[in-house]
Amino acid sequence: MIKVAKFGGSSVADAGQFKKVRDVVLSDPDRAFVVVSASGKRFSGDNKVTDLLLLVNAHIQYHVDGTDLLRDIEQRFVDIASELGLSYPVRERFEELIAGIHRHSAEYIVSRGEFFTAQLMAEYLGRPFVDAADVIVFHHDGKVDMDRTQARLREAVQRLGSFVLPGFYGSTVDGTIKLFERGGGDITGAILARCIDANLYENWTDVSGFLSADPRIVENPRTIHRITFDEMRELSYMGASVLQEDSIFPVREVGIPIQIKNTNRPDKRGTIIRETAEEGRSEHLITGIAGKRDFMAVHVMRAHMSNKVGFVRRALSIFEKYDVSVEHIPTGVDSFGIVINGDDVQDSIYSIVNDLQHELKPDSVNVVDQLALISVVGRNMSRRAGTSGRIFGALGEAGINIRMITQSSQEISIILGVNNSDFDRAINVIYDQFVKNEVLLKPEELNR
């Protein structure tokens, strides 16, 4: 079995965390391939190395000396190497970096966090270091050249057998360093897993998997041990995420599961993410609950609207004109609503309403703000009659007014609109009703 183990910044923040990573890696001989982020925060109020390197670039841009910042970063790595008894010449390499700092691109400088972290980790694990610049190949437009990347990674596997790879960056064919978006270490790990046909992509972080609700709202929410990619996408879109979203697609397309694990508590099961649920197992009815505040709904009403072809399309074209993404479109016979993120229209909502009135000649246009959306997600909800009724009933008994209802086309989520002021309470009501004291449902109970 081949496992790719990716460790986030919190997992490699200092020498103590390095020791935990080593224990995890050496506890399983299948973990032959390790990907690391740059060293993260060691304690509350600390800085991530990547953030410090971005600040170095800002200093350079404004012609301010950033040497002191680079020395601080250097000392972080010196401390790790010293405590672990490593021989990698951190000071010499930083002298070279500082001496040539103005010759390097901003992306090269920022990538050094992962570079140095991986160099130290490779020595500590006793495994070869592979520079991501040599194997992760970008087109000049910023997209990954998967064919070249796969060929180079497979050659490295055949030549070395195992290795440590820095995340977050690669290079174009001419050697120019290119970065992924923030959180790109997750993408690097996923690409590696895909290209070498791994059986499992492990993502090690500082949480023990996905939680069924936001712990800032619900006290001690249940960990989700099994989840599908579609369910995870629904929850992640509403903010419940421990993964960089683009890291999902490389492994999902080829059927490689992802497991979220906690470096600080490796004994915990974590969360396994698969394309489909495992058959024949007892299941939770609701997988998770997530939501966001501060949405806005624009309600358009016109008599006999259903007879007018293209009416909704014309409305949507106005939102497109203002570069506003539409979240949901609940509809009626003579009306429809367009739900949008309030932040996206704070400077344009009056112009949008004016254009709607001019273009559509509606009977009325009403704007509702201070709207929160809650997504109740579960692959089994469609297989158990009365689930939506129970949700609405529980909220009604709690005196919470539901302003909007819609359902995903895959029938794995129900989206509710409530007032911002009812947001926390609504999530707790749903959690208490369906998750807190829930008994696992047997397979034969899911079709009743």
Tab-separated table of C-alpha atoms in Angstrom:
chain	number	residue	atom	x	y	z
A	1	MET	CA	0.000	0.000	0.000
A	2	ILE	CA	1.273	3.468	-0.885
A	3	LYS	CA	0.429	6.420	1.355
A	4	VAL	CA	1.272	10.086	0.800
A	5	ALA	CA	1.449	11.922	4.134
A	6	LYS	CA	1.164	15.699	3.983
A	7	PHE	CA	1.938	17.709	7.133
A	8	GLY	CA	0.649	21.253	7.579
A	9	GLY	CA	2.444	24.212	9.086
A	10	SER	CA	1.323	23.536	12.654
A	11	SER	CA	2.752	20.008	12.383
A	12	VAL	CA	6.243	21.327	11.576
A	13	ALA	CA	6.265	24.510	13.650
A	14	ASP	CA	9.225	23.583	15.866
A	15	ALA	CA	11.510	20.737	16.880
A	16	GLY	CA	8.876	19.224	19.157
A	17	GLN	CA	6.445	18.977	16.253
A	18	PHE	CA	9.161	17.516	14.018
A	19	LYS	CA	9.515	14.694	16.560
A	20	LYS	CA	5.772	13.998	16.370
A	21	VAL	CA	5.940	13.888	12.565
A	22	ARG	CA	8.807	11.419	12.734
A	23	ASP	CA	6.870	9.176	15.123
A	24	VAL	CA	3.881	9.231	12.755
A	25	VAL	CA	5.913	8.512	9.623
A	26	LEU	CA	8.055	5.750	11.102
A	27	SER	CA	5.037	4.053	12.691
A	28	ASP	CA	3.819	2.959	9.255
A	29	PRO	CA	6.211	1.719	6.531
A	30	ASP	CA	3.558	2.545	3.909
A	31	ARG	CA	4.194	6.275	4.524
A	32	ALA	CA	7.041	6.417	2.048
A	33	PHE	CA	6.276	9.876	0.678
A	34	VAL	CA	6.064	12.983	2.847
A	35	VAL	CA	5.013	16.509	1.847
A	36	VAL	CA	5.514	19.436	4.225
A	37	SER	CA	4.323	23.018	4.471
A	38	ALA	CA	6.470	25.838	5.824
A	39	SER	CA	6.834	26.018	9.611
A	40	GLY	CA	3.689	27.510	11.121
A	41	LYS	CA	2.817	29.184	14.396
A	42	ARG	CA	4.491	27.781	17.514
A	43	PHE	CA	2.127	29.503	19.904
A	44	SER	CA	-0.717	32.015	19.961
A	45	GLY	CA	0.518	35.344	18.644
A	46	ASP	CA	3.411	33.781	16.742
A	47	ASN	CA	3.924	34.264	13.003
A	48	LYS	CA	3.926	31.689	10.237
A	49	VAL	CA	7.174	31.585	8.273
A	50	THR	CA	5.237	32.159	5.031
A	51	ASP	CA	3.692	35.336	6.445
A	52	LEU	CA	7.150	36.582	7.439
A	53	LEU	CA	8.469	35.898	3.954
A	54	LEU	CA	5.552	37.788	2.437
A	55	LEU	CA	6.497	40.666	4.718
A	56	VAL	CA	10.086	40.429	3.482
A	57	ASN	CA	8.772	40.867	-0.054
A	58	ALA	CA	6.766	43.909	1.034
A	59	HIS	CA	9.935	45.412	2.499
A	60	ILE	CA	11.774	44.835	-0.765
A	61	GLN	CA	8.929	46.335	-2.778
A	62	TYR	CA	9.047	49.539	-0.724
A	63	HIS	CA	12.860	49.637	-0.609
A	64	VAL	CA	13.050	48.869	3.102
A	65	ASP	CA	15.746	46.592	4.484
A	66	GLY	CA	14.241	43.213	5.356
A	67	THR	CA	17.422	41.608	6.673
A	68	ASP	CA	16.231	41.543	10.296
A	69	LEU	CA	13.115	39.632	9.257
A	70	LEU	CA	15.201	37.141	7.326
A	71	ARG	CA	17.435	36.698	10.371
A	72	ASP	CA	14.368	35.938	12.476
A	73	ILE	CA	13.283	33.293	9.968
A	74	GLU	CA	16.808	31.916	9.835
A	75	GLN	CA	16.842	31.552	13.620
A	76	ARG	CA	13.605	29.544	13.513
A	77	PHE	CA	15.299	26.954	11.313
A	78	VAL	CA	18.593	27.122	13.229
A	79	ASP	CA	16.712	26.338	16.453
A	80	ILE	CA	15.021	23.310	14.865
A	81	ALA	CA	18.282	22.004	13.401
A	82	SER	CA	20.172	22.548	16.652
A	83	GLU	CA	17.612	20.839	18.883
A	84	LEU	CA	17.354	17.847	16.550
A	85	GLY	CA	21.093	17.593	15.951
A	86	LEU	CA	20.842	18.136	12.211
A	87	SER	CA	23.806	19.025	10.029
A	88	TYR	CA	22.022	20.947	7.261
A	89	PRO	CA	23.907	24.282	6.866
A	90	VAL	CA	21.029	26.655	7.605
A	91	ARG	CA	23.174	29.729	8.282
A	92	GLU	CA	25.268	29.292	5.146
A	93	ARG	CA	22.179	28.883	2.957
A	94	PHE	CA	20.539	31.945	4.492
A	95	GLU	CA	23.688	33.988	3.880
A	96	GLU	CA	23.369	33.042	0.218
A	97	LEU	CA	19.666	33.952	0.221
A	98	ILE	CA	20.270	37.326	1.869
A	99	ALA	CA	23.191	38.156	-0.404
A	100	GLY	CA	21.107	37.572	-3.526
A	101	ILE	CA	17.732	38.669	-2.229
A	102	HIS	CA	17.235	41.388	-4.844
A	103	ARG	CA	17.934	38.964	-7.690
A	104	HIS	CA	15.150	36.617	-6.665
A	105	SER	CA	11.483	36.828	-7.546
A	106	ALA	CA	8.836	37.315	-4.884
A	107	GLU	CA	7.567	33.772	-5.470
A	108	TYR	CA	11.050	32.327	-5.045
A	109	ILE	CA	11.488	34.105	-1.715
A	110	VAL	CA	8.120	32.984	-0.359
A	111	SER	CA	8.794	29.374	-1.419
A	112	ARG	CA	11.872	29.207	0.817
A	113	GLY	CA	9.715	28.466	3.848
A	114	GLU	CA	8.711	25.091	2.424
A	115	PHE	CA	12.181	24.544	0.958
A	116	PHE	CA	14.037	24.859	4.265
A	117	THR	CA	11.380	22.996	6.250
A	118	ALA	CA	11.566	20.062	3.838
A	119	GLN	CA	15.368	20.044	3.844
A	120	LEU	CA	15.410	19.680	7.622
A	121	MET	CA	12.610	17.120	7.646
A	122	ALA	CA	14.333	15.007	4.998
A	123	GLU	CA	17.514	14.804	7.047
A	124	TYR	CA	15.581	14.112	10.255
A	125	LEU	CA	13.641	11.260	8.643
A	126	GLY	CA	16.717	9.944	6.861
A	127	ARG	CA	15.060	10.240	3.478
A	128	PRO	CA	16.056	11.977	0.235
A	129	PHE	CA	14.972	15.571	-0.373
A	130	VAL	CA	13.280	16.249	-3.714
A	131	ASP	CA	12.914	19.912	-4.681
A	132	ALA	CA	9.375	20.671	-5.854
A	133	ALA	CA	10.915	22.967	-8.482
A	134	ASP	CA	12.331	19.872	-10.159
A	135	VAL	CA	9.130	17.805	-10.277
A	136	ILE	CA	6.029	20.028	-10.055
A	137	VAL	CA	5.797	21.642	-13.492
A	138	PHE	CA	3.662	24.701	-14.224
A	139	HIS	CA	2.538	26.104	-17.521
A	140	HIS	CA	3.235	29.822	-17.808
A	141	ASP	CA	-0.460	30.548	-17.243
A	142	GLY	CA	-0.176	29.104	-13.718
A	143	LYS	CA	-1.822	25.732	-14.395
A	144	VAL	CA	-0.007	22.522	-13.544
A	145	ASP	CA	1.375	20.513	-16.460
A	146	MET	CA	0.148	17.141	-15.187
A	147	ASP	CA	1.842	15.077	-17.897
A	148	ARG	CA	5.322	16.449	-17.230
A	149	THR	CA	4.709	16.452	-13.469
A	150	GLN	CA	3.641	12.825	-13.477
A	151	ALA	CA	6.641	11.753	-15.524
A	152	ARG	CA	9.084	13.565	-13.232
A	153	LEU	CA	7.490	12.307	-10.020
A	154	ARG	CA	7.418	8.705	-11.213
A	155	GLU	CA	11.057	8.952	-12.222
A	156	ALA	CA	11.887	10.237	-8.723
A	157	VAL	CA	9.963	7.343	-7.157
A	158	GLN	CA	11.813	4.774	-9.292
A	159	ARG	CA	15.179	6.365	-8.552
A	160	LEU	CA	14.792	7.063	-4.827
A	161	GLY	CA	12.040	4.794	-3.504
A	162	SER	CA	10.880	7.368	-0.942
A	163	PHE	CA	11.413	11.084	-0.362
A	164	VAL	CA	10.370	14.328	1.306
A	165	LEU	CA	8.851	16.999	-0.935
A	166	PRO	CA	8.153	20.663	-0.095
A	167	GLY	CA	4.613	21.792	-0.853
A	168	PHE	CA	3.198	25.062	-2.217
A	169	TYR	CA	5.491	25.602	-5.197
A	170	GLY	CA	6.915	24.231	-8.400
A	171	SER	CA	8.449	25.799	-11.483
A	172	THR	CA	7.913	26.382	-15.167
A	173	VAL	CA	9.988	24.459	-17.703
A	174	ASP	CA	12.505	27.313	-17.769
A	175	GLY	CA	13.017	27.065	-13.983
A	176	THR	CA	10.942	30.042	-12.839
A	177	ILE	CA	9.438	29.372	-9.416
A	178	LYS	CA	5.632	29.398	-9.316
A	179	LEU	CA	3.376	29.231	-6.254
A	180	PHE	CA	-0.017	27.684	-5.698
A	181	GLU	CA	-2.645	29.670	-3.844
A	182	ARG	CA	-2.291	29.791	-0.042
A	183	GLY	CA	-2.882	26.327	1.315
A	184	GLY	CA	-1.163	24.974	-1.783
A	185	GLY	CA	0.760	22.396	0.191
A	186	ASP	CA	-2.457	20.376	0.247
A	187	ILE	CA	-2.572	20.569	-3.539
A	188	THR	CA	1.029	19.387	-3.839
A	189	GLY	CA	0.242	16.360	-1.707
A	190	ALA	CA	-2.820	15.535	-3.788
A	191	ILE	CA	-0.895	15.852	-7.048
A	192	LEU	CA	1.842	13.577	-5.725
A	193	ALA	CA	-0.741	11.001	-4.594
A	194	ARG	CA	-2.391	11.048	-7.994
A	195	CYS	CA	0.783	10.884	-10.034
A	196	ILE	CA	2.255	7.903	-8.184
A	197	ASP	CA	-1.066	6.011	-7.894
A	198	ALA	CA	-1.180	6.160	-4.098
A	199	ASN	CA	-3.827	4.190	-2.227
A	200	LEU	CA	-4.414	6.907	0.382
A	201	TYR	CA	-3.672	10.609	0.767
A	202	GLU	CA	-3.214	11.506	4.433
A	203	ASN	CA	-3.519	15.148	5.445
A	204	TRP	CA	-2.028	15.697	8.912
A	205	THR	CA	-3.015	18.882	10.699
A	206	ASP	CA	-3.931	20.153	14.182
A	207	VAL	CA	-7.548	18.931	14.249
A	208	SER	CA	-8.851	15.371	14.476
A	209	GLY	CA	-10.941	15.541	11.322
A	210	PHE	CA	-14.034	17.374	10.148
A	211	LEU	CA	-16.462	18.379	12.862
A	212	SER	CA	-20.216	18.048	12.465
A	213	ALA	CA	-20.691	21.693	13.498
A	214	ASP	CA	-18.663	24.804	14.271
A	215	PRO	CA	-17.164	24.387	17.782
A	216	ARG	CA	-17.528	28.139	18.299
A	217	ILE	CA	-21.303	27.643	18.079
A	218	VAL	CA	-21.890	24.073	19.285
A	219	GLU	CA	-20.141	22.724	22.353
A	220	ASN	CA	-17.934	19.673	21.613
A	221	PRO	CA	-19.451	18.761	18.236
A	222	ARG	CA	-19.132	15.191	16.989
A	223	THR	CA	-16.276	14.323	14.653
A	224	ILE	CA	-17.357	13.128	11.214
A	225	HIS	CA	-15.526	9.834	10.704
A	226	ARG	CA	-16.818	9.061	7.186
A	227	ILE	CA	-17.895	11.576	4.567
A	228	THR	CA	-18.248	11.687	0.787
A	229	PHE	CA	-16.529	14.250	-1.421
A	230	ASP	CA	-19.900	15.798	-2.319
A	231	GLU	CA	-20.867	16.209	1.326
A	232	MET	CA	-17.500	17.714	2.133
A	233	ARG	CA	-17.861	20.197	-0.706
A	234	GLU	CA	-21.287	21.269	0.593
A	235	LEU	CA	-19.954	21.800	4.114
A	236	SER	CA	-16.715	23.419	2.947
A	237	TYR	CA	-18.596	25.940	0.839
A	238	MET	CA	-20.298	27.100	4.022
A	239	GLY	CA	-16.966	27.471	5.784
A	240	ALA	CA	-16.487	24.088	7.473
A	241	SER	CA	-13.136	23.149	6.000
A	242	VAL	CA	-9.714	21.908	7.040
A	243	LEU	CA	-8.580	21.323	3.450
A	244	GLN	CA	-7.688	23.648	0.619
A	245	GLU	CA	-10.606	22.988	-1.759
A	246	ASP	CA	-8.488	22.641	-4.901
A	247	SER	CA	-6.619	19.772	-3.228
A	248	ILE	CA	-9.689	17.567	-3.550
A	249	PHE	CA	-9.898	17.329	-7.327
A	250	PRO	CA	-6.573	15.640	-8.241
A	251	VAL	CA	-7.313	12.647	-5.995
A	252	ARG	CA	-11.070	12.557	-6.419
A	253	GLU	CA	-10.796	12.182	-10.175
A	254	VAL	CA	-8.874	8.922	-9.764
A	255	GLY	CA	-10.684	7.557	-6.706
A	256	ILE	CA	-8.001	8.061	-4.049
A	257	PRO	CA	-9.523	8.616	-0.593
A	258	ILE	CA	-8.316	11.391	1.721
A	259	GLN	CA	-7.852	10.930	5.447
A	260	ILE	CA	-7.678	13.896	7.818
A	261	LYS	CA	-5.560	13.141	10.897
A	262	ASN	CA	-4.219	15.063	13.886
A	263	THR	CA	-0.429	15.140	14.307
A	264	ASN	CA	-0.858	15.906	17.995
A	265	ARG	CA	-3.346	13.058	18.544
A	266	PRO	CA	-2.457	10.397	15.984
A	267	ASP	CA	-4.481	7.752	17.833
A	268	LYS	CA	-7.743	9.494	16.861
A	269	ARG	CA	-9.636	8.052	13.870
A	270	GLY	CA	-9.876	11.317	12.008
A	271	THR	CA	-12.071	11.668	8.921
A	272	ILE	CA	-11.963	9.522	5.791
A	273	ILE	CA	-13.279	11.143	2.604
A	274	ARG	CA	-14.395	8.898	-0.258
A	275	GLU	CA	-16.327	9.253	-3.491
A	276	THR	CA	-19.171	7.090	-2.214
A	277	ALA	CA	-20.280	5.793	1.166
A	278	GLU	CA	-19.305	2.305	2.232
A	279	GLU	CA	-22.220	-0.057	1.753
A	280	GLY	CA	-23.692	-2.160	4.528
A	281	ARG	CA	-22.580	0.013	7.434
A	282	SER	CA	-24.620	1.840	10.041
A	283	GLU	CA	-24.881	5.520	9.208
A	284	HIS	CA	-25.666	8.901	10.677
A	285	LEU	CA	-28.756	10.551	9.240
A	286	ILE	CA	-27.125	13.984	9.169
A	287	THR	CA	-23.422	14.273	8.411
A	288	GLY	CA	-22.868	17.896	9.363
A	289	ILE	CA	-24.271	21.398	9.739
A	290	ALA	CA	-22.577	24.563	8.534
A	291	GLY	CA	-23.570	28.101	7.684
A	292	LYS	CA	-22.688	31.728	7.161
A	293	ARG	CA	-24.217	35.058	8.074
A	294	ASP	CA	-24.724	38.286	6.133
A	295	PHE	CA	-26.415	37.163	2.966
A	296	MET	CA	-28.986	39.222	1.098
A	297	ALA	CA	-32.049	38.175	-0.920
A	298	VAL	CA	-33.449	40.237	-3.787
A	299	HIS	CA	-37.104	39.254	-4.356
A	300	VAL	CA	-38.606	40.055	-7.746
A	301	MET	CA	-42.364	39.750	-8.338
A	302	ARG	CA	-44.366	40.130	-11.543
A	303	ALA	CA	-47.793	38.755	-12.377
A	304	HIS	CA	-47.785	35.963	-14.994
A	305	MET	CA	-43.987	35.857	-14.860
A	306	SER	CA	-44.013	32.106	-15.507
A	307	ASN	CA	-45.300	32.769	-19.024
A	308	LYS	CA	-42.392	35.056	-19.926
A	309	VAL	CA	-39.444	33.242	-21.489
A	310	GLY	CA	-36.012	34.436	-20.361
A	311	PHE	CA	-37.251	36.527	-17.423
A	312	VAL	CA	-34.902	34.984	-14.838
A	313	ARG	CA	-32.023	34.940	-17.314
A	314	ARG	CA	-32.348	38.690	-17.837
A	315	ALA	CA	-32.267	39.220	-14.090
A	316	LEU	CA	-29.175	37.072	-13.702
A	317	SER	CA	-27.403	38.954	-16.480
A	318	ILE	CA	-27.679	42.106	-14.369
A	319	PHE	CA	-25.904	40.424	-11.457
A	320	GLU	CA	-23.290	39.159	-13.897
A	321	LYS	CA	-22.802	42.719	-15.142
A	322	TYR	CA	-21.804	43.738	-11.602
A	323	ASP	CA	-19.604	40.647	-11.177
A	324	VAL	CA	-21.781	39.266	-8.390
A	325	SER	CA	-21.937	35.531	-7.735
A	326	VAL	CA	-25.423	34.113	-7.116
A	327	GLU	CA	-25.811	31.632	-4.255
A	328	HIS	CA	-29.405	30.388	-4.637
A	329	ILE	CA	-32.537	31.128	-6.671
A	330	PRO	CA	-35.738	30.073	-4.861
A	331	THR	CA	-38.705	30.471	-7.218
A	332	GLY	CA	-42.493	30.780	-7.192
A	333	VAL	CA	-45.148	31.066	-9.897
A	334	ASP	CA	-44.994	34.859	-10.103
A	335	SER	CA	-41.810	35.556	-8.155
A	336	PHE	CA	-38.254	34.494	-7.559
A	337	GLY	CA	-35.481	35.421	-5.187
A	338	ILE	CA	-31.790	35.836	-5.854
A	339	VAL	CA	-29.620	35.158	-2.825
A	340	ILE	CA	-26.201	36.789	-2.784
A	341	ASN	CA	-23.393	37.466	-0.360
A	342	GLY	CA	-23.958	40.863	1.214
A	343	ASP	CA	-20.279	41.794	0.993
A	344	ASP	CA	-20.373	41.335	-2.798
A	345	VAL	CA	-23.014	44.025	-3.325
A	346	GLN	CA	-22.383	46.548	-0.560
A	347	ASP	CA	-21.374	49.160	-3.158
A	348	SER	CA	-23.728	48.114	-5.967
A	349	ILE	CA	-27.059	46.938	-4.554
A	350	TYR	CA	-28.920	50.169	-5.330
A	351	SER	CA	-27.633	50.131	-8.904
A	352	ILE	CA	-28.652	46.471	-9.262
A	353	VAL	CA	-32.178	47.152	-8.014
A	354	ASN	CA	-32.474	50.134	-10.361
A	355	ASP	CA	-31.355	48.001	-13.317
A	356	LEU	CA	-33.800	45.227	-12.388
A	357	GLN	CA	-36.656	47.699	-12.319
A	358	HIS	CA	-35.614	49.227	-15.634
A	359	GLU	CA	-34.967	45.941	-17.435
A	360	LEU	CA	-37.781	43.738	-16.077
A	361	LYS	CA	-40.557	46.228	-15.245
A	362	PRO	CA	-41.521	44.091	-12.208
A	363	ASP	CA	-44.493	44.694	-9.923
A	364	SER	CA	-42.048	44.937	-7.030
A	365	VAL	CA	-38.434	44.428	-6.022
A	366	ASN	CA	-37.733	43.882	-2.337
A	367	VAL	CA	-34.365	43.466	-0.653
A	368	VAL	CA	-33.983	41.418	2.526
A	369	ASP	CA	-30.662	41.732	4.327
A	370	GLN	CA	-29.240	40.311	7.556
A	371	LEU	CA	-29.961	36.828	6.245
A	372	ALA	CA	-28.029	33.750	7.384
A	373	LEU	CA	-27.855	30.506	5.434
A	374	ILE	CA	-27.579	27.132	7.137
A	375	SER	CA	-26.769	23.975	5.191
A	376	VAL	CA	-27.884	20.685	6.729
A	377	VAL	CA	-25.873	18.015	4.913
A	378	GLY	CA	-26.362	14.266	4.847
A	379	ARG	CA	-26.180	11.657	2.129
A	380	ASN	CA	-28.850	9.657	3.953
A	381	MET	CA	-31.521	12.347	4.342
A	382	SER	CA	-33.228	11.472	1.056
A	383	ARG	CA	-33.454	7.851	2.185
A	384	ARG	CA	-35.336	8.609	5.394
A	385	ALA	CA	-38.873	9.961	5.073
A	386	GLY	CA	-39.830	13.011	7.109
A	387	THR	CA	-36.347	14.412	7.693
A	388	SER	CA	-37.072	17.895	6.321
A	389	GLY	CA	-40.352	18.018	8.239
A	390	ARG	CA	-38.536	17.225	11.463
A	391	ILE	CA	-36.016	19.997	10.793
A	392	PHE	CA	-38.704	22.581	10.124
A	393	GLY	CA	-40.735	21.395	13.097
A	394	ALA	CA	-37.788	21.653	15.488
A	395	LEU	CA	-37.050	25.197	14.360
A	396	GLY	CA	-40.728	26.143	14.578
A	397	GLU	CA	-40.992	24.837	18.132
A	398	ALA	CA	-37.977	26.964	19.028
A	399	GLY	CA	-39.688	30.059	17.586
A	400	ILE	CA	-37.184	30.466	14.755
A	401	ASN	CA	-38.633	31.917	11.563
A	402	ILE	CA	-37.460	30.239	8.351
A	403	ARG	CA	-37.080	32.891	5.657
A	404	MET	CA	-36.036	30.618	2.784
A	405	ILE	CA	-35.843	26.918	1.924
A	406	THR	CA	-34.014	25.240	-0.939
A	407	GLN	CA	-32.453	21.852	-1.604
A	408	SER	CA	-29.420	20.743	-3.571
A	409	SER	CA	-30.106	18.888	-6.810
A	410	GLN	CA	-28.201	15.887	-5.434
A	411	GLU	CA	-30.573	15.779	-2.444
A	412	ILE	CA	-27.716	15.714	0.034
A	413	SER	CA	-28.353	19.123	1.601
A	414	ILE	CA	-31.214	21.324	2.742
A	415	ILE	CA	-30.423	25.044	2.849
A	416	LEU	CA	-32.381	27.213	5.244
A	417	GLY	CA	-32.453	30.980	5.436
A	418	VAL	CA	-32.939	32.511	8.890
A	419	ASN	CA	-32.332	35.923	10.392
A	420	ASN	CA	-28.748	36.646	11.378
A	421	SER	CA	-29.925	37.008	14.957
A	422	ASP	CA	-31.249	33.415	14.953
A	423	PHE	CA	-28.161	31.859	13.356
A	424	ASP	CA	-26.381	30.362	16.373
A	425	ARG	CA	-29.592	29.210	18.019
A	426	ALA	CA	-30.876	27.559	14.825
A	427	ILE	CA	-27.681	25.539	14.412
A	428	ASN	CA	-27.840	24.409	18.038
A	429	VAL	CA	-31.505	23.411	17.691
A	430	ILE	CA	-30.771	21.269	14.614
A	431	TYR	CA	-27.659	19.778	16.205
A	432	ASP	CA	-29.470	18.869	19.427
A	433	GLN	CA	-32.371	17.332	17.506
A	434	PHE	CA	-30.396	15.278	14.978
A	435	VAL	CA	-26.787	14.867	16.062
A	436	LYS	CA	-26.193	15.225	19.797
A	437	ASN	CA	-28.018	12.112	20.975
A	438	GLU	CA	-28.395	10.390	17.631
A	439	VAL	CA	-28.345	6.609	17.411
A	440	LEU	CA	-26.669	5.181	14.292
A	441	LEU	CA	-29.177	3.940	11.742
A	442	LYS	CA	-28.808	0.434	10.377
A	443	PRO	CA	-28.807	0.022	6.559
A	444	GLU	CA	-32.349	-1.388	6.545
A	445	GLU	CA	-33.626	1.657	8.477
A	446	LEU	CA	-32.440	4.171	5.912
A	447	ASN	CA	-35.217	3.488	3.410
A	448	ARG	CA	-38.069	4.016	5.848
